[in-house]
Backbone as ProteinMPNN parsed JSONL, in Angstrom:
{"seq_chain_A": "MTTAETVQLVTLIASICPSTHLEETTETTAKNWHPLLADLDAADAHEAVIRLGRQRHHIAAVDIRDEVRAIREERLARDPLPLPDADPDDPRRYRAELLAIVTAIASGQRVERTPAVPAPPPQALAGRSRNDLRVRALRVPCPWCKAAPGHPCTVPRLGIPLKNAPAHASRLTAADPP", "coords_chain_A": {"N_chain_A": [[0.857, -1.165, 0.0], [0.557, 2.199, -0.831], [1.635, 5.468, 0.349], [-0.251, 7.393, -0.354], [-2.511, 5.773, -0.691], [-2.81, 4.925, 1.909], [-3.51, 7.342, 3.11], [-6.026, 7.735, 1.907], [-7.332, 5.54, 3.01], [-7.297, 6.122, 5.782], [-8.822, 8.425, 5.707], [-11.252, 7.328, 4.918], [-11.771, 5.745, 7.197], [-12.073, 7.787, 9.072], [-14.436, 8.938, 8.156], [-16.25, 6.844, 8.387], [-16.104, 6.045, 11.065], [-16.582, 8.298, 13.179], [-16.036, 8.565, 15.882], [-13.433, 7.897, 16.228], [-11.886, 10.106, 15.912], [-10.248, 11.22, 13.781], [-10.466, 13.232, 11.959], [-9.266, 15.853, 12.043], [-6.546, 15.347, 11.891], [-5.834, 13.762, 9.674], [-3.821, 13.496, 7.635], [-1.435, 13.398, 9.174], [-1.988, 11.197, 10.799], [-2.193, 9.237, 8.83], [0.469, 9.138, 7.95], [1.624, 8.099, 10.223], [0.32, 5.653, 10.41], [1.027, 4.388, 8.085], [3.559, 2.848, 8.107], [2.638, 0.67, 9.556], [0.736, -0.518, 7.949], [1.734, -0.766, 5.4], [2.58, -3.114, 4.04], [0.259, -4.383, 3.321], [-2.32, -5.239, 0.945], [-3.985, -2.737, -0.857], [-6.684, -2.911, -1.717], [-7.617, -5.081, -0.201], [-7.294, -4.017, 2.38], [-9.085, -1.89, 2.248], [-11.524, -3.29, 1.933], [-11.481, -4.599, 4.403], [-11.739, -2.428, 6.194], [-14.332, -1.571, 5.541], [-15.821, -3.846, 6.325], [-15.197, -3.873, 9.08], [-16.225, -1.418, 9.82], [-18.924, -1.909, 9.797], [-19.259, -3.334, 12.085], [-18.05, -2.096, 14.299], [-17.347, 0.819, 16.362], [-14.959, 1.988, 16.547], [-11.853, 1.84, 14.935], [-8.753, 0.328, 14.729], [-5.315, 0.126, 13.618], [-4.308, -2.463, 13.986], [-6.658, -3.928, 13.999], [-7.406, -3.758, 11.341], [-5.31, -5.167, 10.111], [-5.787, -7.735, 11.198], [-8.323, -8.282, 10.109], [-7.778, -8.25, 7.366], [-6.147, -10.494, 7.233], [-8.073, -12.443, 7.864], [-9.771, -12.172, 5.645], [-8.093, -13.046, 3.577], [-7.637, -15.692, 4.387], [-10.227, -16.715, 4.16], [-10.55, -16.671, 1.38], [-8.69, -18.63, 0.682], [-9.861, -20.845, 1.843], [-12.165, -21.349, 0.444], [-12.044, -23.079, -1.814], [-10.428, -26.194, -2.759], [-6.846, -26.268, -2.794], [-5.028, -25.875, -5.841], [-2.908, -28.29, -7.445], [0.625, -27.918, -7.667], [2.543, -27.571, -10.724], [5.122, -28.393, -10.662], [7.544, -30.981, -10.1], [7.03, -33.186, -7.429], [9.24, -34.455, -6.385], [11.216, -32.626, -6.467], [11.707, -30.751, -4.075], [12.281, -28.022, -3.469], [11.525, -26.436, -5.755], [8.855, -27.284, -5.902], [7.747, -26.387, -3.423], [8.171, -23.627, -3.747], [6.531, -23.068, -5.959], [4.067, -23.849, -4.919], [3.811, -21.986, -2.82], [3.611, -19.666, -4.374], [1.154, -20.148, -5.625], [-0.617, -20.235, -3.411], [-0.269, -17.613, -2.441], [-1.231, -16.143, -4.633], [-3.95, -16.958, -4.734], [-4.832, -16.156, -2.187], [-4.588, -13.448, -2.549], [-6.685, -12.918, -4.16], [-6.568, -13.532, -6.818], [-7.337, -15.438, -9.748], [-6.63, -18.809, -10.144], [-5.945, -21.101, -12.517], [-5.977, -24.323, -12.468], [-5.854, -27.886, -11.962], [-7.69, -28.841, -9.16], [-6.453, -30.017, -6.01], [-7.673, -32.863, -4.556], [-8.989, -34.503, -1.663], [-7.824, -37.793, -0.902], [-9.675, -40.7, -1.902], [-11.624, -42.878, 0.272], [-10.022, -45.875, 1.447], [-10.243, -49.007, -0.433], [-11.061, -51.14, 1.164], [-12.797, -49.966, 2.928], [-14.886, -49.107, 1.419], [-17.365, -50.457, 1.163], [-18.777, -50.038, 3.509], [-21.194, -48.415, 5.696], [-21.849, -44.887, 5.912], [-22.247, -43.889, 8.499], [-21.172, -45.936, 10.082], [-18.494, -45.768, 9.334], [-17.917, -43.225, 10.336], [-18.262, -43.551, 13.128], [-16.205, -45.39, 13.694], [-13.985, -43.863, 12.896], [-13.974, -41.766, 14.731], [-12.771, -42.815, 16.909], [-10.04, -42.555, 16.856], [-7.293, -40.141, 16.687], [-7.191, -37.536, 14.174], [-4.855, -37.547, 11.613], [-4.661, -35.591, 9.656], [-6.217, -33.117, 10.116], [-5.797, -32.859, 12.773], [-7.771, -33.392, 14.656], [-9.025, -34.362, 17.787], [-9.542, -37.605, 19.376], [-12.932, -38.566, 19.357], [-13.841, -36.114, 18.519], [-15.151, -34.395, 15.645], [-13.775, -34.379, 12.268], [-12.338, -31.452, 10.827], [-12.301, -28.531, 8.663], [-9.101, -27.486, 7.983], [-7.592, -24.645, 9.618], [-10.021, -23.25, 9.708], [-11.836, -24.597, 11.264], [-14.339, -25.64, 10.695], [-16.714, -28.19, 10.715], [-16.528, -31.203, 8.702], [-18.717, -31.803, 5.938], [-19.323, -33.317, 3.688], [-18.098, -35.747, 3.95], [-17.45, -38.558, 6.113], [-15.116, -38.45, 7.613], [-11.638, -37.416, 7.38], [-9.682, -39.043, 4.839], [-7.223, -40.084, 5.718], [-7.708, -40.408, 8.422], [-9.727, -42.299, 8.399], [-8.314, -44.449, 7.41], [-6.454, -44.779, 9.47], [-8.167, -45.537, 11.491], [-9.116, -47.995, 10.701], [-7.023, -50.103, 10.048], [-5.48, -51.962, 7.327]], "CA_chain_A": [[0.0, 0.0, 0.0], [1.34, 3.431, -0.908], [1.264, 6.506, 1.324], [-1.516, 7.998, -0.815], [-3.591, 4.819, -0.387], [-3.003, 4.973, 3.358], [-4.266, 8.573, 3.384], [-7.409, 7.452, 1.527], [-7.884, 4.593, 3.976], [-7.524, 6.847, 7.037], [-9.963, 9.308, 5.444], [-12.434, 6.455, 4.968], [-12.001, 5.406, 8.61], [-12.572, 9.003, 9.729], [-15.832, 9.172, 7.773], [-17.082, 5.737, 8.874], [-16.053, 6.006, 12.527], [-16.217, 9.62, 13.686], [-15.563, 8.486, 17.264], [-11.993, 7.682, 16.199], [-11.311, 11.461, 15.947], [-9.154, 11.33, 12.818], [-10.783, 14.274, 10.985], [-8.327, 16.979, 12.046], [-5.154, 14.93, 11.71], [-5.827, 12.652, 8.73], [-2.5, 13.38, 6.994], [-0.466, 12.963, 10.186], [-2.342, 9.825, 11.175], [-1.828, 8.366, 7.71], [1.926, 8.958, 7.976], [1.928, 7.211, 11.352], [-0.247, 4.336, 10.15], [1.601, 3.778, 6.881], [4.496, 1.746, 8.396], [1.902, -0.472, 10.097], [-0.14, -1.105, 6.933], [2.38, -0.667, 4.086], [2.711, -4.403, 3.37], [-1.061, -4.903, 2.971], [-2.905, -4.853, -0.332], [-4.908, -1.621, -0.627], [-8.071, -3.37, -1.889], [-7.952, -5.898, 0.971], [-7.413, -3.112, 3.525], [-10.341, -1.151, 2.064], [-12.6, -4.227, 2.265], [-11.416, -4.825, 5.849], [-12.308, -1.248, 6.868], [-15.786, -1.617, 5.33], [-16.349, -4.892, 7.219], [-15.055, -3.434, 10.472], [-17.144, -0.298, 10.02], [-20.264, -2.462, 10.044], [-19.264, -4.018, 13.377], [-17.431, -1.37, 15.407], [-17.362, 2.278, 16.372], [-13.562, 2.414, 16.576], [-11.017, 0.937, 14.14], [-7.308, 0.519, 14.917], [-4.499, -0.494, 12.573], [-4.225, -3.902, 14.247], [-7.938, -4.506, 13.579], [-7.356, -3.854, 9.879], [-4.411, -6.283, 9.802], [-6.482, -8.986, 11.536], [-9.414, -8.492, 9.167], [-7.157, -8.612, 6.083], [-5.739, -11.899, 7.386], [-9.291, -13.246, 7.776], [-10.221, -12.114, 4.248], [-7.207, -13.897, 2.789], [-7.891, -17.085, 4.769], [-11.51, -17.089, 3.57], [-10.299, -16.968, -0.034], [-7.994, -19.916, 0.603], [-10.714, -21.926, 2.324], [-13.32, -21.559, -0.448], [-11.837, -24.213, -2.708], [-9.159, -26.888, -2.529], [-5.696, -25.687, -3.491], [-4.58, -26.636, -7.004], [-1.587, -28.905, -7.341], [1.671, -27.272, -8.478], [3.005, -28.336, -11.877], [6.484, -28.862, -10.383], [7.713, -32.357, -9.654], [7.145, -33.264, -5.966], [10.571, -34.937, -6.014], [12.076, -31.441, -6.403], [10.979, -30.034, -3.027], [12.488, -26.562, -3.503], [10.635, -25.89, -6.798], [7.47, -27.594, -5.54], [7.352, -25.447, -2.362], [8.133, -22.269, -4.311], [5.328, -22.955, -6.784], [2.919, -23.915, -4.015], [3.73, -20.683, -2.163], [3.101, -18.712, -5.368], [-0.275, -20.442, -5.809], [-1.314, -19.8, -2.191], [-0.221, -16.152, -2.418], [-2.135, -15.647, -5.674], [-5.34, -17.201, -4.323], [-5.112, -15.289, -1.039], [-4.683, -12.076, -3.056], [-7.908, -12.784, -4.935], [-6.349, -13.86, -8.229], [-7.875, -16.722, -10.171], [-5.588, -19.748, -10.541], [-6.568, -22.154, -13.319], [-5.267, -25.602, -12.418], [-6.649, -28.96, -11.401], [-7.599, -28.776, -7.705], [-6.068, -31.205, -5.266], [-8.815, -33.352, -3.787], [-8.572, -35.525, -0.705], [-7.853, -39.16, -1.421], [-10.893, -41.432, -1.554], [-11.372, -43.874, 1.311], [-9.462, -47.128, 0.934], [-11.223, -49.953, -0.961], [-11.581, -51.976, 2.25], [-13.843, -49.222, 3.627], [-15.881, -48.64, 0.452], [-18.672, -51.093, 1.332], [-19.38, -49.74, 4.81], [-22.083, -47.254, 5.742], [-21.228, -43.624, 6.311], [-22.323, -43.787, 9.961], [-20.212, -46.893, 10.635], [-17.171, -45.197, 9.125], [-17.761, -42.082, 11.238], [-18.097, -44.069, 14.491], [-14.856, -45.952, 13.778], [-12.997, -42.789, 12.756], [-13.952, -40.939, 15.936], [-12.0, -43.493, 17.959], [-8.621, -42.216, 16.736], [-7.072, -38.745, 16.273], [-7.021, -37.351, 12.735], [-3.515, -37.072, 11.263], [-4.737, -34.474, 8.709], [-6.67, -31.853, 10.728], [-5.406, -32.919, 14.184], [-8.94, -33.511, 15.529], [-8.808, -35.326, 18.865], [-10.531, -38.682, 19.39], [-14.249, -38.145, 19.823], [-14.202, -34.848, 17.868], [-15.226, -34.57, 14.196], [-12.764, -33.752, 11.422], [-12.703, -30.087, 10.447], [-11.509, -27.882, 7.617], [-7.976, -26.845, 8.657], [-7.553, -23.192, 9.793], [-11.334, -22.654, 9.907], [-12.535, -25.304, 12.325], [-15.691, -25.997, 10.262], [-16.81, -29.65, 10.564], [-16.744, -31.716, 7.351], [-20.12, -32.086, 5.628], [-19.467, -34.28, 2.599], [-17.373, -36.982, 4.246], [-17.524, -38.875, 7.545], [-13.834, -38.052, 8.211], [-10.58, -37.381, 6.372], [-9.264, -40.384, 4.411], [-6.129, -40.564, 6.565], [-8.286, -40.836, 9.705], [-10.436, -43.565, 8.127], [-7.278, -45.485, 7.291], [-5.901, -45.004, 10.803], [-9.182, -46.184, 12.323], [-9.346, -49.351, 10.254], [-5.86, -50.512, 9.273], [-5.722, -53.16, 6.497]], "C_chain_A": [[0.908, 1.233, 0.0], [0.889, 4.415, 0.17], [-0.055, 7.149, 0.939], [-2.698, 7.078, -0.517], [-3.859, 4.775, 1.112], [-3.787, 6.217, 3.751], [-5.736, 8.362, 3.046], [-8.07, 6.529, 2.538], [-8.205, 5.28, 5.303], [-8.696, 7.818, 6.877], [-11.263, 8.516, 5.492], [-12.775, 6.097, 6.408], [-12.598, 6.606, 9.347], [-14.033, 9.253, 9.384], [-16.75, 8.072, 8.293], [-17.195, 5.76, 10.396], [-15.653, 7.371, 13.087], [-15.689, 9.594, 15.119], [-14.052, 8.241, 17.343], [-11.229, 9.002, 16.233], [-10.087, 11.586, 15.04], [-9.352, 12.499, 11.858], [-9.714, 15.349, 10.904], [-6.916, 16.559, 11.647], [-5.032, 13.775, 10.72], [-4.452, 12.435, 8.11], [-1.454, 12.853, 7.973], [-0.724, 11.521, 10.589], [-1.95, 8.857, 10.075], [-0.326, 8.115, 7.677], [2.345, 8.031, 9.109], [1.442, 5.788, 11.096], [0.438, 3.632, 8.982], [2.619, 2.666, 7.183], [3.784, 0.488, 8.92], [1.106, -1.216, 9.034], [0.503, -1.208, 5.557], [2.441, -1.993, 3.336], [1.377, -5.018, 2.958], [-1.48, -4.441, 1.581], [-3.973, -3.796, -0.066], [-6.367, -2.068, -0.738], [-8.518, -4.217, -0.692], [-8.149, -5.018, 2.205], [-8.718, -2.325, 3.446], [-11.532, -2.042, 2.431], [-12.648, -4.489, 3.777], [-12.031, -3.656, 6.612], [-13.822, -1.227, 6.722], [-16.418, -2.652, 6.264], [-16.324, -4.434, 8.677], [-16.009, -2.291, 10.79], [-18.564, -0.741, 10.284], [-20.389, -3.048, 11.454], [-18.859, -3.136, 14.552], [-17.592, 0.136, 15.257], [-15.95, 2.846, 16.348], [-12.736, 1.377, 15.813], [-9.551, 1.308, 14.358], [-6.565, -0.197, 13.789], [-4.414, -2.007, 12.758], [-5.528, -4.599, 13.858], [-7.96, -4.713, 12.068], [-6.474, -5.03, 9.477], [-5.099, -7.625, 10.067], [-7.582, -9.293, 10.527], [-8.877, -8.855, 7.78], [-6.713, -10.074, 6.128], [-6.948, -12.815, 7.243], [-9.821, -13.291, 6.334], [-9.389, -13.066, 3.392], [-7.417, -15.375, 3.126], [-9.227, -17.575, 4.216], [-11.346, -17.445, 2.096], [-9.635, -18.338, -0.185], [-8.899, -21.087, 0.974], [-11.874, -22.237, 1.378], [-13.199, -22.826, -1.272], [-10.547, -24.925, -2.35], [-8.043, -26.222, -3.325], [-5.358, -26.523, -4.717], [-3.183, -27.206, -6.771], [-0.584, -28.118, -8.174], [2.063, -28.179, -9.647], [4.385, -28.931, -11.63], [6.467, -30.287, -9.861], [7.852, -32.388, -8.131], [8.496, -33.787, -5.487], [11.61, -33.82, -6.002], [11.445, -30.506, -5.367], [11.121, -28.511, -3.077], [11.555, -25.914, -4.536], [9.169, -26.099, -6.434], [6.958, -26.612, -4.481], [7.232, -24.034, -2.894], [6.865, -22.071, -5.147], [4.066, -23.0, -5.927], [2.724, -22.59, -3.277], [3.176, -19.625, -3.113], [1.601, -18.911, -5.595], [-1.074, -19.932, -4.615], [-1.37, -18.276, -2.127], [-1.194, -15.569, -3.438], [-3.592, -15.805, -5.264], [-5.713, -16.287, -3.164], [-5.268, -13.836, -1.467], [-5.923, -11.857, -3.905], [-7.737, -13.073, -6.408], [-6.91, -15.244, -8.521], [-6.722, -17.598, -10.654], [-6.271, -20.91, -11.244], [-5.692, -23.394, -13.339], [-6.225, -26.635, -11.861], [-6.546, -28.912, -9.886], [-7.168, -30.11, -7.108], [-7.271, -31.631, -4.432], [-8.325, -34.387, -2.804], [-8.688, -36.913, -1.323], [-9.158, -39.852, -1.029], [-10.59, -42.444, -0.448], [-10.812, -45.153, 0.7], [-10.567, -48.093, 0.513], [-11.842, -50.806, 0.15], [-12.736, -51.289, 2.965], [-15.005, -48.844, 2.723], [-17.268, -49.228, 0.685], [-19.389, -50.734, 2.619], [-20.256, -48.495, 4.749], [-21.325, -46.033, 6.253], [-21.19, -43.506, 7.836], [-21.321, -44.726, 10.624], [-18.792, -46.359, 10.503], [-16.906, -44.061, 10.109], [-17.504, -42.554, 12.676], [-16.691, -44.625, 14.673], [-13.797, -44.846, 13.763], [-12.888, -41.956, 14.029], [-13.163, -41.576, 17.08], [-10.517, -43.116, 17.953], [-8.461, -40.734, 16.397], [-6.873, -38.67, 14.762], [-5.624, -36.827, 12.432], [-3.547, -35.829, 10.359], [-5.086, -33.164, 9.407], [-6.369, -31.783, 12.218], [-6.605, -32.937, 15.138], [-8.676, -34.617, 16.552], [-9.832, -36.46, 18.773], [-11.847, -38.185, 19.994], [-14.73, -36.843, 19.199], [-14.223, -35.035, 16.356], [-14.066, -33.898, 13.475], [-13.272, -32.38, 10.992], [-11.854, -29.611, 9.275], [-10.363, -27.175, 8.335], [-8.056, -25.324, 8.59], [-8.917, -22.576, 10.063], [-12.118, -23.319, 11.032], [-13.967, -25.696, 11.97], [-15.749, -27.506, 10.07], [-17.078, -30.052, 9.112], [-18.219, -32.04, 7.151], [-20.261, -33.224, 4.628], [-18.739, -35.6, 2.828], [-17.483, -37.267, 5.739], [-16.279, -38.449, 8.302], [-12.821, -37.961, 7.081], [-10.124, -38.804, 6.07], [-8.147, -40.935, 5.297], [-6.646, -41.039, 7.923], [-9.039, -42.146, 9.538], [-9.442, -44.716, 8.042], [-6.689, -45.805, 8.656], [-6.882, -45.753, 11.699], [-9.37, -47.646, 11.962], [-8.169, -49.811, 9.397], [-6.128, -51.8, 8.498], [-5.29, -54.436, 7.142]], "O_chain_A": [[1.893, 1.296, 0.735], [-0.133, 4.202, 0.823], [-0.889, 7.423, 1.802], [-3.769, 7.55, -0.132], [-5.002, 4.607, 1.538], [-4.642, 6.154, 4.635], [-6.607, 8.765, 3.816], [-9.237, 6.715, 2.883], [-9.266, 5.047, 5.882], [-9.475, 8.01, 7.811], [-12.26, 8.982, 6.044], [-13.941, 6.14, 6.798], [-13.518, 6.453, 10.15], [-14.793, 9.729, 10.227], [-17.91, 8.337, 8.608], [-18.27, 5.52, 10.946], [-14.49, 7.572, 13.435], [-14.97, 10.506, 15.528], [-13.461, 8.368, 18.415], [-10.04, 9.014, 16.551], [-9.019, 12.009, 15.483], [-8.488, 12.742, 11.016], [-9.295, 15.721, 9.808], [-6.169, 17.374, 11.106], [-4.199, 12.89, 10.915], [-3.968, 11.304, 8.064], [-0.677, 11.96, 7.634], [0.205, 10.721, 10.705], [-1.431, 7.775, 10.352], [0.107, 6.995, 7.403], [3.302, 7.268, 8.975], [2.083, 4.826, 11.519], [0.425, 2.404, 8.907], [2.544, 1.612, 6.552], [4.277, -0.626, 8.742], [0.828, -2.405, 9.186], [-0.135, -1.699, 4.626], [2.361, -2.0, 2.108], [1.358, -6.066, 2.312], [-1.05, -3.39, 1.104], [-4.778, -3.947, 0.853], [-7.201, -1.648, 0.064], [-9.649, -4.091, -0.223], [-9.07, -5.247, 2.989], [-9.382, -2.116, 4.462], [-12.437, -1.614, 3.148], [-13.729, -4.587, 4.358], [-12.768, -3.867, 7.576], [-14.529, -0.901, 7.675], [-17.426, -2.375, 6.914], [-17.302, -4.589, 9.408], [-16.538, -2.205, 11.898], [-19.33, -0.025, 10.929], [-21.498, -3.234, 11.956], [-19.272, -3.389, 15.684], [-17.923, 0.651, 14.189], [-15.763, 4.047, 16.151], [-12.901, 0.174, 16.02], [-9.162, 2.464, 14.19], [-7.142, -1.031, 13.091], [-4.446, -2.75, 11.777], [-5.499, -5.753, 13.429], [-8.47, -5.72, 11.578], [-6.844, -5.808, 8.598], [-5.004, -8.545, 9.254], [-7.755, -10.447, 10.133], [-9.467, -9.688, 7.093], [-6.891, -10.805, 5.154], [-6.868, -13.848, 6.579], [-10.267, -14.34, 5.868], [-9.935, -13.807, 2.574], [-7.376, -16.221, 2.232], [-9.344, -18.741, 3.84], [-11.939, -18.414, 1.619], [-9.985, -19.108, -1.078], [-8.719, -22.196, 0.473], [-12.5, -23.289, 1.502], [-14.171, -23.569, -1.407], [-9.668, -24.343, -1.714], [-8.278, -25.678, -4.403], [-5.394, -27.751, -4.652], [-2.392, -26.665, -5.999], [-0.909, -27.691, -9.281], [1.931, -29.4, -9.568], [4.781, -29.875, -12.314], [5.491, -30.734, -9.257], [8.705, -31.688, -7.585], [8.865, -33.593, -4.329], [12.747, -34.03, -5.58], [10.73, -29.573, -5.732], [10.174, -27.792, -2.759], [10.868, -24.943, -4.22], [8.34, -25.21, -6.629], [5.863, -26.066, -4.62], [6.3, -23.313, -2.539], [6.208, -21.035, -5.054], [3.108, -22.271, -6.185], [1.594, -22.125, -3.128], [2.37, -18.786, -2.712], [0.863, -17.937, -5.742], [-2.097, -19.27, -4.79], [-2.411, -17.71, -1.792], [-1.904, -14.608, -3.14], [-4.386, -14.879, -5.431], [-6.798, -15.704, -3.159], [-5.993, -13.074, -0.828], [-6.19, -10.733, -4.33], [-8.674, -12.878, -7.183], [-6.949, -16.109, -7.646], [-5.924, -17.168, -11.487], [-7.078, -21.62, -10.645], [-4.767, -23.494, -14.145], [-7.289, -26.291, -11.347], [-5.437, -28.938, -9.353], [-7.478, -31.18, -7.632], [-7.821, -30.826, -3.681], [-7.345, -35.082, -3.074], [-9.551, -37.162, -2.164], [-9.685, -39.614, 0.057], [-9.436, -42.825, -0.252], [-11.107, -45.471, -0.452], [-11.685, -48.025, 1.022], [-13.02, -51.153, 0.079], [-13.577, -51.966, 3.555], [-16.008, -48.314, 3.2], [-18.263, -48.552, 0.425], [-20.547, -51.117, 2.785], [-20.091, -47.639, 3.879], [-20.303, -46.145, 6.93], [-20.186, -43.062, 8.394], [-20.691, -44.36, 11.615], [-17.985, -46.474, 11.426], [-15.807, -43.946, 10.652], [-16.631, -42.019, 13.36], [-16.05, -44.365, 15.692], [-12.831, -44.892, 14.525], [-11.799, -41.488, 14.363], [-12.921, -40.936, 18.104], [-9.818, -43.336, 18.942], [-9.393, -40.124, 15.872], [-6.434, -39.64, 14.144], [-5.241, -35.772, 12.938], [-2.565, -35.089, 10.302], [-4.333, -32.196, 9.305], [-6.649, -30.772, 12.862], [-6.478, -32.544, 16.298], [-8.161, -35.681, 16.207], [-10.882, -36.29, 18.154], [-11.861, -37.48, 21.003], [-15.904, -36.496, 19.331], [-13.388, -35.768, 15.825], [-13.451, -32.967, 13.996], [-14.473, -32.173, 10.815], [-10.829, -30.207, 8.943], [-10.611, -26.346, 9.21], [-8.54, -24.776, 7.601], [-8.981, -21.471, 10.601], [-12.958, -22.688, 11.673], [-14.738, -26.053, 12.86], [-14.926, -28.061, 9.342], [-17.765, -29.34, 8.38], [-18.894, -32.494, 8.075], [-21.206, -34.009, 4.706], [-18.773, -36.479, 1.967], [-17.596, -36.343, 6.543], [-16.351, -38.123, 9.487], [-13.1, -38.375, 5.956], [-10.173, -39.673, 6.941], [-8.13, -42.13, 5.595], [-6.087, -41.965, 8.511], [-9.002, -43.006, 10.418], [-9.697, -45.814, 8.537], [-6.448, -46.971, 8.97], [-6.469, -46.518, 12.57], [-9.741, -48.455, 12.813], [-8.284, -49.903, 8.175], [-6.908, -52.64, 8.945], [-5.438, -55.506, 6.552]]}, "name": "protein", "num_of_chains": 1, "seq": "MTTAETVQLVTLIASICPSTHLEETTETTAKNWHPLLADLDAADAHEAVIRLGRQRHHIAAVDIRDEVRAIREERLARDPLPLPDADPDDPRRYRAELLAIVTAIASGQRVERTPAVPAPPPQALAGRSRNDLRVRALRVPCPWCKAAPGHPCTVPRLGIPLKNAPAHASRLTAADPP"}
C-alpha cells in the first residue's frame, strides 16, 4: 500500500467512525499508520475497513491487519488448493510454486489448475455405511486436521466440521488398518 492509499484509507475510517477522531489529523495519522499497513494490499485493507465499520465504532491499525488476514484465509478456504506443476521430487521448486499459488489465491487472483482433492477412502472401507465409518474414525485422532478422538474432522484453519465426508481419508485409514 502506498502513502496515498493509506491517506485514503484513514480518510475512509474518519468518515465511517467519527468516534476515532481522525478528521483533524488525517495526513499525520496516515503517515503514522503507513508503516503499520504498508505491506497490505490496498483493496484488501479497504474491504477490511468496510467490514469493520459495520461491526465497530472504533477501528485501529491492528484490527485492519487482523481483518485482512481473515479475508485472505476465507479466499484460501473456499476451494481446494490446485496442485503445483512442479515435480514433488524437487521439493524446492514444488514449495516455491505452491507458495506462489497460495499467495495468488489469497490475493484474490484466479488460478486455473486442477484442484487437489482428498484421497478417496481405501477400498476396504468402500462397502461400509457412512455412519459406521464415522463411528470408527472418531475413535482415533485425525492425522490431517489434528482432531482429537471423539471430535469430528474439520476444515484446517477454519474449524468448520466436514459435511461431505464422515472423516478425512487418513483418519479412516488409521481407524481401520488393512
